[in-house]
Every structure is written in C-alpha cells, then in structure tokens.
Amino acid sequence: MHDDRTVEFIGLIRPSGHGFDLVLNTKYAEALEGLEAFSHAIVLWWASEADLKNDRARTVCRKPYVNNPNNVGVFASRSPARPNPICMSVVHLQNIDQNTATIKVPYIDTLPDTPIIDIKPYFPASDRVMEVRSPDWCQHWPGSFEASAEFDWEGEFH
C-alpha cells in the first residue's frame, strides 16, 4: 500500500435559495459535459465535521437510530464517524451550468461547505437493486429516493 495517495476535493456544497449548489473548481467544468442527460447523480463527499481522530478510530456506533440495536459496526451504518469519513448521496439534477461549474440540486444531506470528492451518474442498471434485504428495525423506511422526501427522518435519529 502507498502512503502517498491523496484525495483532492473537487468543490464544495453550498445552500442556495430553494436548494443547494454543488460548486466545482472551474478546472472540472469540462468534466460536466454530458451529465445533463441524467436525472440523478451520486455525490461522494467528505464529512469534514466528523473528520476527528476519535471518530476515525470508531468501529462501533452506539444506537444511531431509534429502532436499531444498541450497537452496530460502522460498516453497518451510514454514520460519518468511520475510518475515512466518506459519505454518499443520490441527488436529483435540476440544472447544470458548465460555464460556472455549478450543479443545482433540490436537496443533499450535508452541512454547508462540505467538500465534494466525486460525482458519478446514477445508472439504474448498476445502482438500483430490486430485491434487497435490510434489518427488521428499518423495514418501515421508505422504499425509494422519492418517497424519502416525505418521511419523518428526524424521528428516526437519536
């Protein structure tokens, strides 16, 4: 393994008006070519607020959700407190301005000025799973991205 590997942030997520702007470094403007043909994308982002030594050493989360067991491993959670605080979100692409290297999305579950690691188009052929299994404690969660918008997520977290 090479210790000289680095991750370069490609932009920041900023709240704006009725949603969020994914503001990329202008050197990546050309990388947006063709993304407008997609309705959704996957955004990989760095949970910078959780980038603490103690959080990176964490291997177990203490009951992050109301209905789950008392402890779950970080790899069985979406907690940003993990060895590498890399998170992902599926976003609806509202507008892409290649001139300003900005993508408008209605919602993304990040804090302001969260660094963006990468953006990938959402491909149903490889990203959608029709038959999934999940624990009993989250069976009442919505079955789709669209249905999640109306769900009471605040009532699910401690």
Coordinates of N, CA, C and O in Angstrom, one line a residue:
M1 N 0.8 -1.2 0.0 CA 0.0 0.0 0.0 C 0.9 1.2 0.0 O 1.9 1.3 0.7
H2 N 0.5 2.2 -0.7 CA 1.2 3.5 -0.8 C 0.6 4.5 0.2 O -0.6 4.8 0.1
D3 N 1.5 5.1 1.0 CA 1.0 6.1 1.9 C 0.9 7.5 1.3 O 0.5 8.4 1.9
D4 N 1.4 7.6 0.0 CA 1.4 9.0 -0.6 C 0.2 9.2 -1.4 O 0.1 10.2 -2.1
R5 N -0.8 8.4 -1.3 CA -2.1 8.7 -2.0 C -2.9 9.8 -1.4 O -2.9 9.9 -0.1
T6 N -3.5 10.6 -2.2 CA -4.2 11.8 -1.7 C -5.6 11.8 -2.3 O -5.8 11.3 -3.4
V7 N -6.5 12.5 -1.7 CA -7.8 12.8 -2.3 C -7.9 14.3 -2.5 O -7.6 15.0 -1.6
E8 N -8.2 14.7 -3.7 CA -8.4 16.1 -4.0 C -9.8 16.4 -4.0 O -10.6 15.8 -4.8
F9 N -10.2 17.4 -3.2 CA -11.6 17.8 -3.2 C -11.9 18.6 -4.5 O -11.0 19.4 -4.9
I10 N -13.0 18.3 -5.2 CA -13.3 19.0 -6.5 C -14.2 20.2 -6.3 O -14.4 20.9 -7.3
G11 N -14.8 20.4 -5.2 CA -15.7 21.5 -5.0 C -16.3 21.5 -3.6 O -15.9 20.7 -2.7
L12 N -17.3 22.4 -3.4 CA -18.0 22.5 -2.1 C -19.5 22.5 -2.4 O -20.0 22.9 -3.4
I13 N -20.2 22.0 -1.3 CA -21.7 22.1 -1.4 C -22.2 23.3 -0.6 O -21.8 23.5 0.5
R14 N -23.0 24.1 -1.3 CA -23.4 25.3 -0.6 C -25.0 25.5 -0.7 O -25.5 25.2 -1.8
P15 N -25.6 25.8 0.4 CA -27.0 26.1 0.3 C -27.3 27.3 -0.6 O -26.5 28.2 -0.6
S16 N -28.4 27.3 -1.3 CA -28.7 28.4 -2.2 C -30.2 28.4 -2.5 O -30.8 27.5 -2.9
G17 N -30.9 29.5 -2.1 CA -32.3 29.7 -2.5 C -33.1 28.5 -2.1 O -33.3 28.3 -0.9
H18 N -33.6 27.8 -3.0 CA -34.5 26.7 -2.8 C -33.8 25.3 -2.9 O -34.4 24.4 -3.4
G19 N -32.6 25.3 -2.5 CA -31.8 24.0 -2.7 C -30.4 24.2 -2.3 O -30.0 24.9 -1.4
F20 N -29.6 23.5 -3.1 CA -28.1 23.5 -2.9 C -27.4 23.6 -4.2 O -27.9 23.2 -5.3
D21 N -26.2 24.2 -4.2 CA -25.3 24.3 -5.3 C -24.1 23.4 -5.1 O -23.5 23.5 -4.0
L22 N -23.8 22.6 -6.0 CA -22.5 21.9 -6.0 C -21.6 22.7 -6.8 O -21.7 22.7 -8.0
V23 N -20.7 23.5 -6.1 CA -19.8 24.4 -6.8 C -18.5 23.8 -7.0 O -17.7 23.5 -6.0
L24 N -18.2 23.4 -8.2 CA -16.9 22.7 -8.5 C -15.8 23.7 -8.8 O -16.1 24.8 -9.3
N25 N -14.6 23.3 -8.6 CA -13.4 24.0 -9.1 C -13.6 24.1 -10.6 O -13.9 23.2 -11.3
T26 N -13.4 25.3 -11.2 CA -13.6 25.5 -12.6 C -12.8 24.6 -13.5 O -13.1 24.4 -14.6
K27 N -11.7 24.1 -13.0 CA -10.9 23.2 -13.8 C -11.6 21.9 -14.1 O -11.2 21.2 -15.0
Y28 N -12.7 21.7 -13.4 CA -13.6 20.5 -13.7 C -14.8 20.8 -14.4 O -15.7 19.9 -14.6
A29 N -14.9 22.0 -15.0 CA -16.1 22.4 -15.7 C -16.4 21.5 -16.9 O -17.5 21.0 -17.2
E30 N -15.3 21.1 -17.6 CA -15.4 20.3 -18.8 C -15.9 18.8 -18.4 O -16.5 18.1 -19.2
A31 N -15.6 18.4 -17.2 CA -16.0 17.1 -16.7 C -17.5 17.0 -16.6 O -18.0 15.9 -16.5
L32 N -18.2 18.1 -16.6 CA -19.7 18.1 -16.5 C -20.4 17.8 -17.8 O -21.6 17.5 -17.9
E33 N -19.6 17.8 -18.9 CA -20.1 17.5 -20.3 C -20.9 16.2 -20.3 O -20.4 15.2 -19.9
G34 N -22.2 16.2 -20.7 CA -23.0 15.1 -20.8 C -23.8 14.7 -19.6 O -24.7 13.9 -19.6
L35 N -23.4 15.3 -18.4 CA -24.2 14.9 -17.2 C -25.6 15.4 -17.2 O -26.5 14.8 -16.6
E36 N -25.9 16.4 -18.0 CA -27.2 17.0 -18.1 C -28.2 16.0 -18.7 O -29.5 16.1 -18.5
A37 N -27.8 14.9 -19.3 CA -28.7 13.9 -19.9 C -29.2 13.0 -18.8 O -30.1 12.2 -19.1
F38 N -28.6 13.0 -17.6 CA -29.1 12.2 -16.5 C -30.0 13.0 -15.6 O -29.9 14.2 -15.4
S39 N -30.9 12.3 -14.9 CA -31.8 12.9 -14.0 C -31.2 12.9 -12.6 O -31.5 13.8 -11.8
H40 N -30.4 12.0 -12.3 CA -29.8 11.8 -10.9 C -28.3 11.5 -11.0 O -27.8 11.0 -12.0
A41 N -27.6 11.8 -9.9 CA -26.2 11.5 -9.8 C -25.9 11.1 -8.4 O -26.7 11.3 -7.4
I42 N -24.8 10.4 -8.2 CA -24.3 10.1 -6.9 C -23.1 11.0 -6.6 O -22.2 11.2 -7.3
V43 N -23.2 11.7 -5.4 CA -22.2 12.6 -4.9 C -21.5 11.9 -3.8 O -22.1 11.5 -2.8
L44 N -20.2 11.8 -3.9 CA -19.3 11.4 -2.8 C -18.7 12.6 -2.2 O -18.2 13.5 -2.8
W45 N -18.9 12.7 -0.9 CA -18.5 13.9 -0.1 C -17.7 13.5 1.1 O -17.8 12.4 1.6
W46 N -16.9 14.4 1.6 CA -16.1 14.2 2.8 C -16.8 14.9 4.0 O -17.1 16.1 4.0
A47 N -17.1 14.0 5.0 CA -17.8 14.5 6.2 C -16.8 15.2 7.0 O -16.3 14.7 8.1
S48 N -16.5 16.4 6.6 CA -15.4 17.2 7.3 C -15.6 17.5 8.7 O -14.7 17.6 9.5
E49 N -16.9 17.6 9.1 CA -17.2 17.9 10.5 C -17.0 16.6 11.4 O -16.8 16.7 12.6
A50 N -16.9 15.5 10.8 CA -16.6 14.2 11.5 C -15.2 13.8 11.3 O -14.9 12.7 11.8
D51 N -14.4 14.6 10.7 CA -13.0 14.2 10.5 C -12.1 14.5 11.7 O -11.3 15.4 11.7
L52 N -12.4 13.7 12.7 CA -11.7 13.9 14.0 C -11.0 12.6 14.3 O -11.5 11.5 13.9
K53 N -9.9 12.6 15.0 CA -9.1 11.4 15.3 C -9.9 10.4 16.0 O -9.9 9.2 15.6
N54 N -10.7 10.8 17.0 CA -11.6 9.8 17.7 C -12.6 9.2 16.8 O -12.9 8.0 16.9
D55 N -13.2 10.0 15.9 CA -14.2 9.5 15.0 C -13.6 8.5 14.0 O -14.3 7.5 13.6
R56 N -12.4 8.8 13.6 CA -11.7 7.9 12.6 C -11.4 6.6 13.2 O -11.2 5.6 12.6
A57 N -11.2 6.6 14.6 CA -10.9 5.3 15.3 C -12.1 4.5 15.6 O -12.0 3.4 16.0
R58 N -13.3 5.1 15.5 CA -14.5 4.4 15.9 C -14.8 3.3 15.0 O -14.8 3.4 13.8
T59 N -15.2 2.1 15.6 CA -15.6 1.0 14.8 C -17.0 0.6 15.1 O -17.6 -0.2 14.4
V60 N -17.6 1.1 16.2 CA -18.9 0.8 16.6 C -19.7 2.1 16.8 O -19.2 3.1 17.4
C61 N -21.0 2.1 16.4 CA -21.9 3.3 16.6 C -22.8 2.9 17.7 O -23.4 1.8 17.6
R62 N -23.0 3.7 18.6 CA -24.0 3.5 19.7 C -25.4 3.9 19.3 O -25.6 5.1 19.2
K63 N -26.2 3.0 19.0 CA -27.6 3.2 18.7 C -27.9 4.5 17.9 O -28.5 5.4 18.4
P64 N -27.5 4.6 16.6 CA -27.7 5.8 15.9 C -29.2 6.1 15.5 O -29.6 7.2 15.4
Y65 N -30.0 5.0 15.4 CA -31.4 5.1 15.1 C -32.2 4.7 16.2 O -31.8 3.9 17.0
V66 N -33.4 5.2 16.3 CA -34.3 4.9 17.4 C -34.6 3.4 17.5 O -34.6 2.8 18.6
N67 N -34.8 2.7 16.4 CA -35.2 1.3 16.5 C -34.2 0.3 16.3 O -34.4 -0.9 16.3
N68 N -32.9 0.7 16.0 CA -31.9 -0.3 15.8 C -31.3 -0.8 17.1 O -31.5 -0.3 18.2
P69 N -30.5 -1.9 17.0 CA -29.9 -2.5 18.3 C -29.0 -1.4 18.9 O -28.6 -0.4 18.3
N70 N -28.6 -1.7 20.2 CA -27.7 -0.7 20.9 C -26.4 -0.4 20.2 O -26.0 0.8 20.3
N71 N -25.8 -1.3 19.6 CA -24.5 -1.1 18.9 C -24.6 -1.7 17.5 O -25.1 -2.8 17.4
V72 N -24.0 -1.0 16.6 CA -23.8 -1.6 15.2 C -22.4 -1.1 14.8 O -21.9 -0.1 15.1
G73 N -21.8 -2.0 14.0 CA -20.5 -1.6 13.4 C -20.6 -0.5 12.4 O -21.7 -0.3 11.8
V74 N -19.6 0.3 12.3 CA -19.7 1.5 11.4 C -20.0 1.0 9.9 O -20.6 1.8 9.2
F75 N -19.5 -0.2 9.6 CA -19.8 -0.6 8.2 C -21.2 -1.1 8.0 O -21.7 -1.4 6.9
A76 N -22.0 -1.1 9.1 CA -23.4 -1.5 9.1 C -24.3 -0.2 9.3 O -25.4 -0.3 9.7
S77 N -23.6 1.0 9.2 CA -24.3 2.2 9.4 C -23.9 3.2 8.3 O -22.9 3.0 7.6
R78 N -24.6 4.3 8.3 CA -24.2 5.4 7.4 C -23.6 6.6 8.2 O -23.5 7.7 7.7
S79 N -23.1 6.3 9.4 CA -22.5 7.3 10.2 C -21.3 7.9 9.5 O -20.5 7.1 8.9
P80 N -21.1 9.2 9.6 CA -19.9 9.8 9.1 C -18.6 9.5 9.9 O -17.5 9.7 9.5
A81 N -18.9 9.1 11.2 CA -17.7 8.7 12.1 C -17.3 7.3 11.7 O -17.9 6.3 12.0
R82 N -16.2 7.2 11.0 CA -15.7 6.0 10.4 C -14.2 6.2 10.1 O -13.7 7.3 10.1
P83 N -13.5 5.1 9.7 CA -12.1 5.2 9.4 C -11.8 6.3 8.3 O -10.8 7.0 8.5
N84 N -12.6 6.4 7.3 CA -12.5 7.5 6.3 C -13.8 8.1 6.2 O -14.8 7.4 5.8
P85 N -14.0 9.4 6.6 CA -15.4 10.0 6.6 C -15.9 10.3 5.2 O -16.2 11.4 4.9
I86 N -16.0 9.3 4.4 CA -16.5 9.4 3.0 C -18.0 9.0 3.1 O -18.4 8.0 3.5
C87 N -18.8 9.9 2.6 CA -20.3 9.7 2.5 C -20.8 9.8 1.1 O -20.1 10.3 0.2
M88 N -22.0 9.3 0.8 CA -22.5 9.5 -0.5 C -24.0 9.8 -0.4 O -24.7 9.5 0.6
S89 N -24.5 10.5 -1.4 CA -25.9 10.9 -1.5 C -26.3 10.8 -3.0 O -25.5 11.2 -3.9
V90 N -27.5 10.4 -3.2 CA -28.1 10.4 -4.5 C -28.8 11.7 -4.6 O -29.6 12.1 -3.7
V91 N -28.6 12.5 -5.7 CA -29.2 13.8 -5.8 C -30.0 13.9 -7.2 O -29.6 13.2 -8.1
H92 N -31.0 14.7 -7.2 CA -31.8 15.0 -8.4 C -31.1 16.2 -9.0 O -30.9 17.2 -8.4
L93 N -30.7 16.1 -10.3 CA -30.0 17.1 -11.0 C -31.1 18.1 -11.6 O -31.8 17.7 -12.5
Q94 N -31.1 19.3 -11.0 CA -32.1 20.3 -11.5 C -31.5 21.1 -12.7 O -32.2 21.4 -13.6
N95 N -30.2 21.5 -12.5 CA -29.6 22.4 -13.5 C -28.1 22.2 -13.4 O -27.6 22.1 -12.4
I96 N -27.5 22.2 -14.6 CA -26.0 22.1 -14.7 C -25.5 23.3 -15.5 O -25.9 23.4 -16.7
D97 N -24.7 24.1 -14.9 CA -24.1 25.3 -15.6 C -22.6 25.0 -15.8 O -21.8 25.2 -14.9
Q98 N -22.3 24.5 -17.0 CA -20.9 24.2 -17.2 C -20.0 25.4 -17.2 O -18.8 25.3 -16.8
N99 N -20.5 26.6 -17.6 CA -19.7 27.8 -17.5 C -19.2 28.2 -16.2 O -18.1 28.7 -16.0
T100 N -20.1 28.0 -15.1 CA -19.7 28.3 -13.8 C -19.3 27.0 -13.0 O -19.0 27.1 -11.8
A101 N -19.4 25.9 -13.6 CA -19.1 24.6 -13.0 C -20.0 24.4 -11.7 O -19.5 24.0 -10.7
T102 N -21.3 24.6 -11.9 CA -22.2 24.6 -10.8 C -23.4 23.6 -11.1 O -23.9 23.7 -12.2
I103 N -23.7 22.8 -10.2 CA -24.9 21.9 -10.3 C -25.9 22.3 -9.3 O -25.5 22.4 -8.1
K104 N -27.1 22.5 -9.7 CA -28.2 22.8 -8.7 C -29.0 21.5 -8.4 O -29.3 20.8 -9.3
V105 N -29.2 21.3 -7.1 CA -29.9 20.1 -6.6 C -30.9 20.6 -5.6 O -30.7 21.6 -4.9
P106 N -32.1 20.0 -5.5 CA -33.1 20.4 -4.5 C -32.7 20.1 -3.1 O -33.0 20.8 -2.2
Y107 N -31.9 19.0 -2.9 CA -31.6 18.6 -1.5 C -30.4 17.7 -1.5 O -30.2 16.9 -2.4
I108 N -29.5 17.8 -0.5 CA -28.5 16.9 -0.2 C -28.2 17.0 1.3 O -28.3 18.0 1.9
D109 N -28.0 15.8 1.9 CA -27.9 15.7 3.3 C -26.5 16.0 3.9 O -25.9 15.2 4.5
T110 N -26.1 17.2 3.6 CA -24.8 17.7 4.1 C -24.9 19.0 4.8 O -25.9 19.7 4.7
L111 N -23.8 19.4 5.4 CA -23.7 20.7 6.0 C -23.1 21.7 5.0 O -22.5 21.3 4.0
P112 N -23.3 23.0 5.2 CA -22.7 24.0 4.3 C -21.2 23.8 4.2 O -20.5 23.5 5.2
D113 N -20.7 24.0 3.0 CA -19.3 24.0 2.7 C -18.7 22.6 2.8 O -17.5 22.4 3.1
T114 N -19.5 21.6 2.7 CA -19.0 20.2 2.7 C -18.2 20.0 1.4 O -18.6 20.3 0.3
P115 N -17.0 19.4 1.5 CA -16.1 19.2 0.4 C -16.7 18.0 -0.5 O -17.1 17.0 0.1
I116 N -16.6 18.2 -1.8 CA -17.1 17.1 -2.7 C -15.8 16.3 -3.2 O -14.8 16.9 -3.6
I117 N -15.9 15.0 -3.2 CA -14.8 14.2 -3.6 C -15.0 13.8 -5.1 O -14.1 13.8 -5.9
D118 N -16.3 13.4 -5.5 CA -16.5 13.0 -6.8 C -18.0 13.0 -7.1 O -18.8 13.0 -6.2
I119 N -18.3 13.0 -8.4 CA -19.7 12.9 -8.9 C -19.8 11.8 -9.9 O -18.9 11.8 -10.8
K120 N -20.8 11.0 -9.8 CA -21.0 9.9 -10.8 C -22.4 9.9 -11.2 O -23.3 10.1 -10.4
P121 N -22.7 9.6 -12.5 CA -24.1 9.5 -12.9 C -24.7 8.3 -12.3 O -24.1 7.3 -12.0
Y122 N -26.0 8.4 -12.0 CA -26.8 7.3 -11.5 C -27.3 6.5 -12.6 O -28.0 6.9 -13.5
F123 N -26.8 5.2 -12.6 CA -27.2 4.2 -13.7 C -28.1 3.2 -13.0 O -27.7 2.4 -12.2
P124 N -29.4 3.1 -13.4 CA -30.3 2.1 -12.8 C -29.8 0.7 -13.0 O -30.0 -0.2 -12.2
A125 N -29.1 0.4 -14.1 CA -28.7 -0.9 -14.4 C -27.7 -1.4 -13.4 O -27.6 -2.6 -13.1
S126 N -26.9 -0.5 -12.8 CA -25.9 -0.9 -11.8 C -26.2 -0.4 -10.4 O -25.6 -0.9 -9.4
D127 N -27.0 0.6 -10.3 CA -27.2 1.3 -9.0 C -28.5 0.9 -8.3 O -28.6 1.1 -7.1
R128 N -29.5 0.5 -9.0 CA -30.8 0.1 -8.5 C -30.8 -1.4 -8.2 O -30.5 -2.2 -9.1
V129 N -31.2 -1.7 -7.0 CA -31.3 -3.1 -6.6 C -32.8 -3.4 -6.4 O -33.4 -2.7 -5.5
M130 N -33.4 -4.3 -7.1 CA -34.8 -4.6 -7.0 C -35.2 -5.4 -5.8 O -36.2 -5.2 -5.2
E131 N -34.3 -6.4 -5.5 CA -34.6 -7.3 -4.3 C -33.5 -7.1 -3.3 O -32.4 -7.6 -3.4
V132 N -33.9 -6.4 -2.2 CA -32.9 -6.0 -1.2 C -33.4 -6.6 0.2 O -34.6 -7.0 0.3
R133 N -32.4 -6.8 1.0 CA -32.7 -7.3 2.4 C -32.2 -6.2 3.4 O -31.1 -5.7 3.2
S134 N -32.9 -5.9 4.4 CA -32.5 -5.0 5.4 C -33.0 -5.4 6.7 O -34.0 -6.2 6.8
P135 N -32.4 -5.0 7.8 CA -32.9 -5.4 9.2 C -34.3 -5.0 9.5 O -34.9 -4.1 8.9
D136 N -34.9 -5.8 10.4 CA -36.3 -5.5 10.8 C -36.5 -4.1 11.3 O -37.6 -3.5 11.0
W137 N -35.5 -3.6 12.0 CA -35.7 -2.3 12.6 C -35.9 -1.1 11.6 O -36.4 0.0 12.0
C138 N -35.5 -1.3 10.4 CA -35.7 -0.2 9.4 C -36.7 -0.6 8.2 O -36.7 0.0 7.2
Q139 N -37.5 -1.7 8.4 CA -38.4 -2.1 7.4 C -39.5 -1.1 7.1 O -40.0 -1.1 6.0
H140 N -39.8 -0.2 8.1 CA -40.8 0.8 7.8 C -40.3 2.1 7.1 O -41.0 3.0 6.8
W141 N -39.0 2.1 6.7 CA -38.4 3.2 6.0 C -38.9 3.2 4.6 O -39.3 2.1 4.0
P142 N -38.9 4.3 3.9 CA -39.4 4.4 2.5 C -38.6 3.5 1.6 O -37.4 3.2 1.8
G143 N -39.2 3.1 0.5 CA -38.6 2.2 -0.4 C -38.0 2.8 -1.6 O -37.5 2.2 -2.5
S144 N -37.9 4.2 -1.6 CA -37.3 4.9 -2.8 C -36.8 6.3 -2.4 O -37.3 6.8 -1.3
F145 N -36.0 6.8 -3.2 CA -35.5 8.1 -3.1 C -36.6 9.1 -3.0 O -36.7 10.0 -2.1
E146 N -37.6 9.0 -3.9 CA -38.7 9.9 -4.0 C -39.6 9.9 -2.7 O -40.0 10.9 -2.2
A147 N -39.9 8.7 -2.2 CA -40.7 8.6 -1.0 C -40.0 9.1 0.2 O -40.6 9.5 1.2
S148 N -38.7 9.1 0.2 CA -37.9 9.6 1.4 C -38.1 11.1 1.7 O -38.0 11.5 2.8
A149 N -38.5 11.8 0.7 CA -38.7 13.3 0.8 C -39.8 13.6 1.8 O -39.8 14.6 2.5
E150 N -40.8 12.7 1.9 CA -42.0 12.9 2.8 C -41.9 12.2 4.1 O -42.7 12.3 5.0
F151 N -40.8 11.4 4.3 CA -40.6 10.6 5.5 C -40.1 11.5 6.7 O -39.3 12.4 6.5
D152 N -40.5 11.1 7.9 CA -40.1 11.9 9.1 C -38.7 11.3 9.5 O -38.6 10.5 10.5
W153 N -37.7 11.7 8.9 CA -36.3 11.2 9.2 C -35.9 11.7 10.6 O -35.1 11.0 11.3
E154 N -36.3 12.9 11.0 CA -35.9 13.4 12.3 C -36.4 12.5 13.4 O -35.7 12.3 14.4
G155 N -37.5 11.8 13.2 CA -38.0 10.9 14.2 C -37.2 9.6 14.3 O -37.5 8.7 15.2
E156 N -36.3 9.3 13.4 CA -35.6 8.1 13.3 C -34.2 8.2 14.0 O -33.6 7.2 14.3
F157 N -33.7 9.4 14.2 CA -32.3 9.5 14.8 C -32.4 9.9 16.2 O -33.3 10.6 16.7
H158 N -31.3 9.5 16.9 CA -31.2 9.9 18.3 C -30.6 11.3 18.4 O -29.8 11.7 17.6

